[in-house]
């Protein structure tokens, strides 16, 4: 049987560690780390994500400041708010929930966030730092994937890693993190030919295609480690709904270890957002001390 990598337990441990760090910073500086979360419009999934992010911040002692803007918000109104948050020394992280309404360019908005406050790690400066292995804030889901892998893999050097999906949020940054650890990395996408045979070469599989049960048991090499980022709600016969990953989990008993859905990558994403916020606050404190 494949070992189940328990993302919920790992996320709890990381959140507890983050809460202790938050307390430490708050006592030391007199200011709690602050995260501004901006939600534009009323996308129901985004509302759920933002509510969860704010609730977890509160639990960890991070001061969360939620900004809800209407669907009709203009790009310049949003850019003005970001400029104000960039200038606010009590705000250490700024997160704009995606997707944005059509009249707003996500690239323009992400460019406007101060890279030092970019707790999502989406700003081109942080993307550049990740690609050159020179620090910066790392996107939350990829960071969570690496922590889950670290719990079962000691030496990455020379392992074959296959990343399914080339998104800016998951696929590309995960591939860069695996490359930094000297894996031989293959990134596949919608136009890839012979996906099953490529996955069969993998010691590490990271599935982030958003395609339920795409990865079948006979695609997975015995002893491989499988991280399932996919999470799709499907409706079963009878109308009941269920969350399904990109991997047919019941078919990969021959893997060394795998993450379940739910309870794998999902909980780690928010835990990493909180830890990125603390990192941003600590970096801010260091910069202030150096300038004094
Ligand atoms: N929408 C879907 N995933 C994300 C994420 O990781 N961050 C933000 N800001 N929006 C998202």
Coordinates of N, CA and C in Angstrom, one line a residue, residues 64-246:
X64 N -5.9 40.4 9.5 CA -6.4 40.4 8.1 C -7.3 41.6 7.8
X65 N -7.1 42.2 6.7 CA -7.8 43.3 6.3 C -8.5 43.0 5.0
X66 N -9.8 42.8 5.0 CA -10.5 42.3 3.8 C -11.1 43.5 3.0
X67 N -10.8 43.6 1.7 CA -11.4 44.7 0.9 C -12.3 44.0 -0.1
X68 N -13.6 44.3 0.0 CA -14.5 43.8 -1.0 C -14.9 44.9 -2.0
X69 N -14.6 44.7 -3.2 CA -15.0 45.7 -4.2 C -16.0 45.1 -5.2
X70 N -16.9 46.0 -5.7 CA -18.0 45.5 -6.6 C -17.4 45.1 -8.0
X71 N -18.2 44.2 -8.6 CA -17.9 43.7 -9.9 C -17.6 44.8 -11.0
X72 N -18.1 46.0 -10.8 CA -18.0 47.1 -11.7 C -16.7 47.9 -11.4
X73 N -15.9 47.5 -10.5 CA -14.7 48.3 -10.1 C -13.8 48.5 -11.4
X74 N -13.2 49.7 -11.5 CA -12.3 49.9 -12.7 C -10.9 49.5 -12.3
X75 N -10.1 49.3 -13.3 CA -8.7 48.9 -13.1 C -8.0 50.0 -12.3
X76 N -8.3 51.3 -12.6 CA -7.6 52.3 -11.9 C -8.0 52.4 -10.4
X77 N -9.2 52.1 -10.1 CA -9.7 52.1 -8.7 C -8.9 51.0 -8.0
X78 N -8.8 49.8 -8.6 CA -8.1 48.7 -7.9 C -6.6 49.1 -7.8
X79 N -6.0 49.7 -8.8 CA -4.6 50.1 -8.7 C -4.4 51.2 -7.6
X80 N -5.3 52.1 -7.4 CA -5.2 53.1 -6.4 C -5.2 52.4 -5.0
X81 N -6.1 51.4 -4.8 CA -6.2 50.7 -3.6 C -4.8 49.9 -3.3
X82 N -4.3 49.3 -4.3 CA -3.0 48.6 -4.2 C -1.9 49.6 -3.8
X83 N -1.9 50.7 -4.4 CA -0.9 51.7 -4.1 C -1.0 52.1 -2.7
X84 N -2.2 52.3 -2.2 CA -2.4 52.7 -0.8 C -1.9 51.6 0.2
X85 N -2.2 50.3 -0.2 CA -1.7 49.2 0.7 C -0.2 49.0 0.6
X86 N 0.4 49.3 -0.6 CA 1.9 49.2 -0.7 C 2.5 50.2 0.3
X87 N 1.9 51.4 0.4 CA 2.5 52.4 1.2 C 2.2 52.3 2.7
X88 N 1.2 51.4 3.1 CA 0.8 51.2 4.5 C 1.8 50.3 5.2
X89 N 2.5 50.8 6.2 CA 3.6 50.1 6.9 C 3.0 49.0 7.8
X90 N 1.7 49.1 8.1 CA 1.0 48.0 8.9 C 0.5 46.8 8.1
X91 N 0.7 46.9 6.8 CA 0.3 45.8 5.9 C 1.5 45.2 5.3
X92 N 1.7 43.9 5.6 CA 3.0 43.2 5.2 C 2.7 42.3 4.0
X93 N 1.5 41.9 3.7 CA 1.1 41.1 2.6 C -0.1 41.7 1.8
X94 N -0.1 41.7 0.5 CA -1.2 42.1 -0.3 C -1.6 41.0 -1.3
X95 N -2.8 40.5 -1.2 CA -3.2 39.4 -2.1 C -4.5 39.9 -2.8
X96 N -4.5 39.7 -4.1 CA -5.6 40.0 -4.9 C -6.2 38.7 -5.4
X97 N -7.4 38.3 -5.0 CA -7.9 37.0 -5.4 C -8.2 37.0 -6.9
X98 N -7.8 35.9 -7.6 CA -8.1 35.8 -9.0 C -9.2 34.7 -9.1
X99 N -10.0 34.8 -10.2 CA -10.0 35.7 -11.3 C -10.5 37.0 -11.0
X100 N -10.2 38.0 -11.9 CA -10.7 39.4 -11.8 C -11.8 39.6 -12.9
X101 N -12.7 40.5 -12.7 CA -13.6 40.8 -13.8 C -12.9 41.2 -15.1
X102 N -13.6 41.1 -16.2 CA -13.0 41.2 -17.5 C -12.3 42.5 -17.8
X103 N -12.9 43.6 -17.2 CA -12.3 45.0 -17.5 C -11.0 45.2 -16.8
X104 N -10.5 44.3 -16.0 CA -9.2 44.5 -15.3 C -8.2 43.5 -15.8
X105 N -7.0 44.0 -16.1 CA -5.9 43.1 -16.5 C -5.2 42.5 -15.3
X106 N -5.2 41.2 -15.1 CA -4.5 40.6 -14.0 C -3.0 40.9 -14.0
X107 N -2.4 40.9 -15.2 CA -1.0 41.1 -15.3 C -0.7 42.5 -14.8
X108 N -1.5 43.5 -15.2 CA -1.3 44.9 -14.7 C -1.4 45.0 -13.2
X109 N -2.4 44.3 -12.7 CA -2.6 44.3 -11.2 C -1.5 43.6 -10.4
X110 N -1.1 42.5 -10.9 CA 0.0 41.7 -10.2 C 1.3 42.5 -10.3
X111 N 1.5 43.2 -11.4 CA 2.7 44.1 -11.5 C 2.8 45.2 -10.5
X112 N 1.6 45.6 -10.1 CA 1.5 46.8 -9.2 C 1.7 46.5 -7.7
X113 N 1.7 45.2 -7.4 CA 1.9 44.9 -6.0 C 3.4 45.0 -5.6
X114 N 3.7 45.6 -4.5 CA 5.1 45.6 -4.1 C 5.6 44.2 -4.0
X115 N 6.7 43.9 -4.7 CA 7.2 42.5 -4.6 C 7.5 42.0 -3.2
X116 N 7.8 42.9 -2.3 CA 8.1 42.5 -0.9 C 6.8 42.1 -0.2
X117 N 5.7 42.6 -0.7 CA 4.4 42.2 -0.1 C 3.6 41.2 -0.8
X118 N 4.2 40.7 -1.9 CA 3.5 39.8 -2.8 C 3.5 38.3 -2.3
X119 N 2.6 38.1 -1.3 CA 2.6 36.8 -0.6 C 2.1 35.6 -1.5
X120 N 1.6 35.9 -2.6 CA 1.2 34.9 -3.6 C 2.4 34.5 -4.5
X121 N 3.4 35.4 -4.5 CA 4.6 35.1 -5.3 C 4.3 35.2 -6.8
X122 N 3.4 36.0 -7.2 CA 3.0 36.1 -8.6 C 3.7 37.3 -9.4
X123 N 4.3 38.2 -8.6 CA 4.9 39.4 -9.2 C 6.1 38.9 -10.1
X124 N 6.3 39.6 -11.3 CA 7.4 39.2 -12.1 C 8.8 39.1 -11.4
X125 N 9.0 40.0 -10.5 CA 10.3 40.0 -9.7 C 10.4 38.7 -8.9
X126 N 9.3 38.3 -8.3 CA 9.4 37.0 -7.5 C 9.5 35.8 -8.5
X127 N 8.8 35.9 -9.6 CA 8.9 34.8 -10.6 C 10.3 34.7 -11.1
X128 N 10.9 35.9 -11.4 CA 12.3 35.9 -11.8 C 13.3 35.4 -10.8
X129 N 13.0 35.7 -9.5 CA 13.9 35.2 -8.4 C 13.8 33.7 -8.3
X130 N 12.6 33.2 -8.5 CA 12.4 31.7 -8.4 C 13.1 31.1 -9.6
X131 N 13.1 31.7 -10.7 CA 13.7 31.0 -11.9 C 15.2 31.1 -11.8
X132 N 15.7 32.0 -11.1 CA 17.2 32.1 -11.0 C 17.7 31.5 -9.6
X133 N 16.7 31.0 -8.8 CA 17.1 30.4 -7.5 C 17.7 31.4 -6.6
X134 N 17.2 32.7 -6.6 CA 17.8 33.7 -5.7 C 16.8 34.3 -4.7
X135 N 16.0 33.4 -4.1 CA 15.1 33.8 -3.0 C 13.8 34.4 -3.5
X136 N 13.2 35.3 -2.7 CA 11.9 35.9 -3.1 C 10.8 35.0 -2.5
X137 N 9.6 35.6 -2.6 CA 8.4 34.9 -2.1 C 7.9 33.8 -3.1
X138 N 7.7 32.6 -2.7 CA 7.4 31.5 -3.5 C 5.9 31.2 -3.5
X139 N 5.2 31.0 -4.7 CA 3.8 30.8 -4.7 C 3.3 29.7 -3.7
X140 N 2.2 29.8 -3.1 CA 1.8 29.0 -1.9 C 1.6 27.5 -2.3
X141 N 0.8 27.2 -3.4 CA 0.6 25.8 -3.7 C 1.8 25.1 -4.0
X142 N 2.7 25.6 -4.9 CA 4.0 24.9 -5.1 C 4.9 24.7 -3.9
X143 N 4.9 25.8 -3.0 CA 5.6 25.6 -1.8 C 5.1 24.5 -0.9
X144 N 3.7 24.4 -0.9 CA 3.1 23.3 -0.1 C 3.4 21.9 -0.8
X145 N 3.4 21.9 -2.1 CA 3.8 20.6 -2.8 C 5.2 20.2 -2.4
X146 N 6.1 21.1 -2.3 CA 7.5 20.8 -2.0 C 7.6 20.3 -0.5
X147 N 6.8 20.9 0.4 CA 6.9 20.5 1.8 C 6.3 19.1 1.9
X148 N 5.3 18.8 1.2 CA 4.7 17.4 1.2 C 5.7 16.4 0.6
X149 N 6.4 16.8 -0.5 CA 7.5 15.9 -1.0 C 8.6 15.7 0.0
X150 N 9.0 16.8 0.6 CA 10.1 16.8 1.6 C 9.8 15.8 2.7
X151 N 8.5 15.5 3.0 CA 8.2 14.6 4.1 C 8.5 13.2 3.7
X152 N 8.7 12.9 2.4 CA 9.0 11.5 2.1 C 10.3 11.3 1.2
X153 N 10.8 12.4 0.7 CA 12.0 12.3 -0.2 C 13.2 12.9 0.5
X154 N 14.3 12.1 0.6 CA 15.5 12.7 1.2 C 16.4 13.3 0.2
X155 N 16.6 12.6 -0.9 CA 17.5 13.1 -2.0 C 16.8 13.2 -3.3
X156 N 16.7 14.4 -3.8 CA 16.0 14.6 -5.1 C 16.9 14.5 -6.3
X157 N 18.2 14.7 -6.0 CA 19.2 14.8 -7.1 C 19.1 13.6 -8.1
X158 N 18.9 13.9 -9.3 CA 18.8 12.9 -10.4 C 17.5 12.2 -10.6
X159 N 16.5 12.5 -9.7 CA 15.2 11.8 -9.9 C 14.5 12.4 -11.1
X160 N 13.7 11.6 -11.7 CA 12.8 12.1 -12.9 C 11.5 12.6 -12.3
X161 N 11.2 13.9 -12.6 CA 10.0 14.5 -12.1 C 9.1 14.9 -13.3
X162 N 7.8 14.5 -13.3 CA 6.9 14.9 -14.3 C 5.8 15.8 -13.7
X163 N 5.7 17.0 -14.2 CA 4.7 17.9 -13.8 C 3.7 18.0 -14.9
X164 N 2.4 17.7 -14.5 CA 1.3 17.7 -15.5 C 0.6 19.0 -15.3
X165 N 0.7 19.9 -16.3 CA 0.1 21.2 -16.3 C 1.1 22.3 -16.2
X166 N 0.9 23.4 -17.0 CA 1.9 24.4 -17.2 C 1.4 25.8 -16.7
X167 N 0.5 25.8 -15.7 CA 0.0 27.1 -15.2 C 1.1 27.9 -14.5
X168 N 0.8 29.2 -14.5 CA 1.8 30.1 -13.8 C 1.6 29.9 -12.3
X169 N 0.4 29.5 -11.8 CA 0.2 29.4 -10.4 C 0.8 28.1 -9.8
X170 N 0.8 27.0 -10.6 CA 1.3 25.7 -10.0 C 2.4 25.1 -10.9
X171 N 2.0 24.7 -12.1 CA 2.9 23.9 -12.9 C 4.3 24.5 -13.1
X172 N 4.4 25.7 -13.6 CA 5.7 26.3 -13.9 C 6.5 26.5 -12.6
X173 N 5.9 27.1 -11.5 CA 6.8 27.2 -10.3 C 7.2 25.9 -9.7
X174 N 6.3 24.9 -9.7 CA 6.7 23.6 -9.1 C 7.9 23.0 -9.9
X175 N 7.8 23.2 -11.3 CA 8.9 22.7 -12.1 C 10.2 23.3 -11.8
X176 N 10.1 24.7 -11.5 CA 11.4 25.4 -11.2 C 11.9 24.9 -9.8
X177 N 11.0 24.7 -8.9 CA 11.5 24.2 -7.5 C 12.1 22.8 -7.6
X178 N 11.6 22.0 -8.4 CA 12.1 20.6 -8.6 C 13.5 20.7 -9.4
X179 N 13.5 21.6 -10.3 CA 14.8 21.8 -11.1 C 15.9 22.3 -10.1
X180 N 15.5 23.2 -9.2 CA 16.5 23.7 -8.2 C 17.1 22.6 -7.4
X181 N 16.3 21.5 -7.2 CA 16.8 20.4 -6.4 C 17.4 19.3 -7.3
X182 N 17.7 19.7 -8.5 CA 18.4 18.9 -9.5 C 17.7 17.6 -9.9
X183 N 16.3 17.7 -9.9 CA 15.6 16.7 -10.6 C 15.7 16.9 -12.1
X184 N 15.4 15.9 -12.9 CA 15.3 16.0 -14.3 C 13.8 16.2 -14.6
X185 N 13.4 17.4 -15.0 CA 12.0 17.8 -15.0 C 11.4 17.8 -16.4
X186 N 10.2 17.2 -16.5 CA 9.4 17.3 -17.7 C 8.1 18.0 -17.4
X187 N 7.8 19.0 -18.1 CA 6.5 19.7 -17.9 C 5.6 19.3 -19.1
X188 N 4.4 18.7 -18.8 CA 3.5 18.3 -19.8 C 2.3 19.3 -19.8
X189 N 1.5 19.3 -20.9 CA 0.4 20.2 -21.0 C -0.6 19.7 -22.0
X190 N -1.6 20.5 -22.3 CA -2.8 20.0 -23.1 C -2.4 19.5 -24.4
X191 N -1.2 19.9 -25.0 CA -0.8 19.5 -26.4 C 0.2 18.4 -26.3
X192 N 0.6 17.9 -25.1 CA 1.6 16.9 -25.0 C 1.1 15.6 -25.6
X193 N 2.0 14.9 -26.4 CA 1.7 13.6 -27.0 C 2.3 12.5 -26.1
X194 N 1.6 11.4 -26.0 CA 2.1 10.3 -25.2 C 2.2 10.5 -23.8
X195 N 1.3 11.2 -23.2 CA 1.4 11.6 -21.7 C 1.6 10.4 -20.8
X196 N 0.8 9.3 -21.1 CA 0.9 8.1 -20.2 C 2.4 7.6 -20.1
X197 N 3.0 7.5 -21.3 CA 4.4 7.0 -21.3 C 5.4 7.9 -20.6
X198 N 5.1 9.2 -20.7 CA 6.0 10.2 -20.1 C 5.8 10.0 -18.6
X199 N 4.6 9.9 -18.1 CA 4.4 9.8 -16.6 C 5.0 8.5 -16.1
X200 N 5.0 7.4 -17.0 CA 5.6 6.1 -16.6 C 7.1 6.2 -16.3
X201 N 7.8 7.3 -16.7 CA 9.2 7.5 -16.4 C 9.4 8.2 -15.1
X202 N 8.4 8.6 -14.4 CA 8.5 9.6 -13.3 C 8.8 8.9 -12.0
X203 N 9.8 9.4 -11.2 CA 9.9 9.0 -9.8 C 9.0 9.9 -9.0
X204 N 8.8 11.1 -9.5 CA 7.9 12.1 -8.8 C 6.8 12.5 -9.8
X205 N 5.6 12.5 -9.5 CA 4.5 13.0 -10.4 C 3.8 14.1 -9.6
X206 N 3.7 15.3 -10.2 CA 2.9 16.3 -9.7 C 1.8 16.6 -10.7
X207 N 0.6 16.3 -10.3 CA -0.6 16.4 -11.3 C -1.4 17.6 -11.0
X208 N -1.3 18.6 -11.9 CA -2.0 19.9 -11.7 C -2.7 20.3 -13.0
X209 N -3.5 19.4 -13.5 CA -4.2 19.6 -14.8 C -5.6 20.0 -14.6
X210 N -6.2 19.8 -13.5 CA -7.6 20.1 -13.2 C -8.5 19.1 -14.0
X211 N -8.1 17.9 -14.2 CA -8.8 16.9 -15.0 C -9.0 15.7 -14.2
X212 N -10.3 15.5 -13.7 CA -10.5 14.4 -12.7 C -10.1 13.0 -13.2
X213 N -9.3 12.3 -12.3 CA -8.8 10.9 -12.6 C -8.1 10.8 -13.9
X214 N -7.4 11.8 -14.3 CA -6.6 11.8 -15.5 C -5.5 10.7 -15.4
X215 N -4.8 10.7 -14.3 CA -3.6 9.8 -14.1 C -4.1 8.4 -13.6
X216 N -4.0 7.4 -14.4 CA -4.5 6.1 -14.1 C -3.3 5.3 -13.4
X217 N -3.8 4.2 -12.7 CA -2.8 3.3 -12.0 C -1.7 2.8 -12.9
X218 N -2.0 2.4 -14.1 CA -0.9 1.9 -14.9 C 0.0 2.9 -15.6
X219 N -0.2 4.2 -15.2 CA 0.7 5.3 -15.7 C 1.8 5.5 -14.6
X220 N 1.6 5.0 -13.4 CA 2.4 5.3 -12.3 C 3.4 4.2 -12.0
X221 N 4.7 4.5 -12.0 CA 5.8 3.6 -11.8 C 5.8 3.1 -10.4
X222 N 6.0 1.8 -10.1 CA 6.0 1.3 -8.7 C 7.1 2.1 -8.0
X223 N 6.7 2.5 -6.8 CA 7.7 3.3 -5.9 C 7.7 4.8 -6.2
X224 N 6.9 5.2 -7.1 CA 6.9 6.7 -7.4 C 6.2 7.4 -6.3
X225 N 6.5 8.7 -6.1 CA 5.7 9.6 -5.2 C 4.8 10.5 -6.0
X226 N 3.6 10.6 -5.6 CA 2.5 11.2 -6.4 C 1.9 12.4 -5.6
X227 N 1.9 13.6 -6.1 CA 1.3 14.7 -5.5 C 0.1 15.2 -6.4
X228 N -1.0 15.2 -5.8 CA -2.3 15.5 -6.6 C -2.8 16.9 -6.3
X229 N -2.6 17.8 -7.2 CA -3.0 19.2 -6.9 C -4.5 19.4 -7.4
X230 N -4.9 18.5 -8.3 CA -6.3 18.7 -8.9 C -7.4 18.6 -7.8
X231 N -8.4 19.4 -8.0 CA -9.5 19.3 -7.1 C -10.7 19.8 -7.8
X232 N -11.6 18.8 -8.2 CA -12.8 19.1 -9.0 C -14.0 18.6 -8.3
X233 N -15.0 19.4 -8.2 CA -16.3 18.9 -7.6 C -17.1 18.2 -8.7
X234 N -17.4 16.9 -8.5 CA -18.2 16.2 -9.5 C -19.6 15.8 -8.9
X235 N -20.6 15.7 -9.7 CA -21.9 15.3 -9.2 C -22.1 13.8 -9.6
X236 N -22.4 13.0 -8.6 CA -22.6 11.6 -8.8 C -24.0 11.3 -9.2
X237 N -24.3 10.0 -9.6 CA -25.7 9.6 -9.8 C -26.4 9.8 -8.5
X238 N -27.6 10.4 -8.5 CA -28.3 10.6 -7.3 C -28.2 12.0 -6.8
X239 N -27.2 12.8 -7.5 CA -27.1 14.2 -7.2 C -26.1 14.6 -6.1
X240 N -25.5 13.6 -5.4 CA -24.5 13.9 -4.4 C -23.2 14.4 -5.0
X241 N -22.6 15.4 -4.4 CA -21.3 15.9 -5.0 C -20.1 15.4 -4.2
X242 N -19.0 15.3 -4.9 CA -17.8 14.8 -4.3 C -16.5 15.5 -4.9
X243 N -15.5 15.7 -4.1 CA -14.3 16.3 -4.6 C -13.3 15.2 -5.2
X244 N -12.9 15.4 -6.4 CA -12.0 14.4 -7.0 C -10.7 15.0 -7.5
X245 N -9.6 14.3 -7.3 CA -8.3 14.8 -7.8 C -8.0 14.4 -9.2
X246 N -6.8 14.7 -9.7 CA -6.3 14.4 -11.0 C -5.8 13.0 -11.1

